[in-house]
Amino acid sequence: MVDTLRRRGITNEAVLAAMAAIPRHFFLDKAFEEHAYDDKPFPIGNEQTISQPFTVAYQTSLLDVHARDRILEIGTGSGYQAAVLAALGAKVYTVERHEVLSQQAKMLLDEMGFSGIRCLFRDGSKGLPEFAPYDKILVTAGAPVVPEPLKQQLAIGGMLVIPVGEEVQYMYKITRLSETEYKEEVLDAFRFVPFLEGVQKK
Ligand code: SAH
């Protein structure tokens, strides 16, 4: 898997090492186990998917994670991306709007011993104000627009990485320069599952 990521242009060695260290097959249904290290997304139930490894590597590289960064992830899904961030030394808050997915990810990450990850069942469109500000915020679902609360919950100097668009999403990297100023960069195109408002209970 790491060789494929390198071929596709991922050069951040810390990200590649973190992804090599985390058993992706733990985060997938048994039915897909033998393909767990292919560069492909897979269904995880509730019409959601675990992101393709390239997408995880791309978003994680953009975030420029440092040990002890406080990171908010919107869209826990399987928990794999949260595990990659934690393996890089970050303190991770991850929210998921599907109750079942949130509970499954929490159980798995606890079993795997990831003590630096807090899983919360929540609609991430309002962010997670009680633990703000964050050094980094990562959205792993395709949002029609950038939710204003996420920008507000960034620390000054902090960065939001979010795929924005309807059919196709462009990766936005938004840096908070001051209380009122943000720098916005629009990068490559991707396809994510949709960012939805409200929660889905069991
Ligand atoms: N990071 C995940 C990828 C999951 S796909 C992984 O590594 O497996 C994106 C997830 O975002 C889905 O599980 C979806 O339910 C969730 N999602 C979409 N909109 C959301 C919202 N407003 N708040 C929280 N989670 C959301």
PDB file of N, CA, C and O in Angstrom, residues 17 23 45 58 79 82 86-87 114 133 149 162 193 199:
ATOM      1  N   ALA A  17       4.798   6.274   7.266  1.00  0.00           N
ATOM      2  CA  ALA A  17       5.142   5.355   8.362  1.00  0.00           C
ATOM      3  C   ALA A  17       3.919   5.096   9.242  1.00  0.00           C
ATOM      4  O   ALA A  17       3.680   3.955   9.666  1.00  0.00           O
ATOM      5  N   PRO A  23      -2.951  -1.357  11.135  1.00  0.00           N
ATOM      6  CA  PRO A  23      -3.582  -2.446  10.371  1.00  0.00           C
ATOM      7  C   PRO A  23      -4.946  -2.023   9.829  1.00  0.00           C
ATOM      8  O   PRO A  23      -5.935  -2.009  10.556  1.00  0.00           O
ATOM      9  N   GLY A  45     -20.947   0.148   6.006  1.00  0.00           N
ATOM     10  CA  GLY A  45     -22.323   0.127   6.526  1.00  0.00           C
ATOM     11  C   GLY A  45     -22.914   1.522   6.532  1.00  0.00           C
ATOM     12  O   GLY A  45     -22.186   2.514   6.412  1.00  0.00           O
ATOM     13  N   TYR A  58      -3.252  11.967   1.465  1.00  0.00           N
ATOM     14  CA  TYR A  58      -3.288  13.322   0.909  1.00  0.00           C
ATOM     15  C   TYR A  58      -3.759  14.314   1.978  1.00  0.00           C
ATOM     16  O   TYR A  58      -3.124  15.340   2.221  1.00  0.00           O
ATOM     17  N   GLY A  79     -12.975   5.001  11.727  1.00  0.00           N
ATOM     18  CA  GLY A  79     -11.978   5.347  12.744  1.00  0.00           C
ATOM     19  C   GLY A  79     -10.546   5.295  12.226  1.00  0.00           C
ATOM     20  O   GLY A  79      -9.598   5.666  12.930  1.00  0.00           O
ATOM     21  N   ALA A  82      -8.714   8.703  12.058  1.00  0.00           N
ATOM     22  CA  ALA A  82      -8.420   9.166  13.422  1.00  0.00           C
ATOM     23  C   ALA A  82      -7.197   8.437  13.969  1.00  0.00           C
ATOM     24  O   ALA A  82      -6.332   9.040  14.627  1.00  0.00           O
ATOM     25  N   ALA A  86      -3.680   9.999  15.306  1.00  0.00           N
ATOM     26  CA  ALA A  86      -3.181   9.700  16.654  1.00  0.00           C
ATOM     27  C   ALA A  86      -1.781   9.086  16.594  1.00  0.00           C
ATOM     28  O   ALA A  86      -0.934   9.375  17.443  1.00  0.00           O
ATOM     29  N   ALA A  87      -1.529   8.270  15.572  1.00  0.00           N
ATOM     30  CA  ALA A  87      -0.209   7.649  15.427  1.00  0.00           C
ATOM     31  C   ALA A  87       0.868   8.701  15.166  1.00  0.00           C
ATOM     32  O   ALA A  87       2.046   8.486  15.451  1.00  0.00           O
ATOM     33  N   PHE A 114      -5.850   3.148  21.540  1.00  0.00           N
ATOM     34  CA  PHE A 114      -5.674   4.563  21.175  1.00  0.00           C
ATOM     35  C   PHE A 114      -6.304   5.464  22.234  1.00  0.00           C
ATOM     36  O   PHE A 114      -7.460   5.852  22.144  1.00  0.00           O
ATOM     37  N   PRO A 133     -10.215  26.033  20.978  1.00  0.00           N
ATOM     38  CA  PRO A 133      -9.845  26.000  19.562  1.00  0.00           C
ATOM     39  C   PRO A 133      -8.966  24.790  19.202  1.00  0.00           C
ATOM     40  O   PRO A 133      -8.331  24.191  20.059  1.00  0.00           O
ATOM     41  N   PRO A 149     -18.965  27.645  11.606  1.00  0.00           N
ATOM     42  CA  PRO A 149     -18.465  27.299  12.947  1.00  0.00           C
ATOM     43  C   PRO A 149     -17.082  26.636  12.921  1.00  0.00           C
ATOM     44  O   PRO A 149     -16.302  26.798  13.856  1.00  0.00           O
ATOM     45  N   ILE A 162     -10.856  20.661   4.058  1.00  0.00           N
ATOM     46  CA  ILE A 162     -12.240  20.250   3.822  1.00  0.00           C
ATOM     47  C   ILE A 162     -12.528  20.137   2.321  1.00  0.00           C
ATOM     48  O   ILE A 162     -12.189  21.033   1.555  1.00  0.00           O
ATOM     49  N   VAL A 193     -18.269  10.838   0.256  1.00  0.00           N
ATOM     50  CA  VAL A 193     -19.676  10.689   0.641  1.00  0.00           C
ATOM     51  C   VAL A 193     -20.130  12.051   1.176  1.00  0.00           C
ATOM     52  O   VAL A 193     -19.312  12.841   1.637  1.00  0.00           O
ATOM     53  N   VAL A 199     -28.366  14.152  13.024  1.00  0.00           N
ATOM     54  CA  VAL A 199     -27.758  12.878  13.390  1.00  0.00           C
ATOM     55  C   VAL A 199     -28.674  11.726  12.992  1.00  0.00           C
ATOM     56  O   VAL A 199     -29.863  11.915  12.759  1.00  0.00           O
TER      57      VAL A 199
END
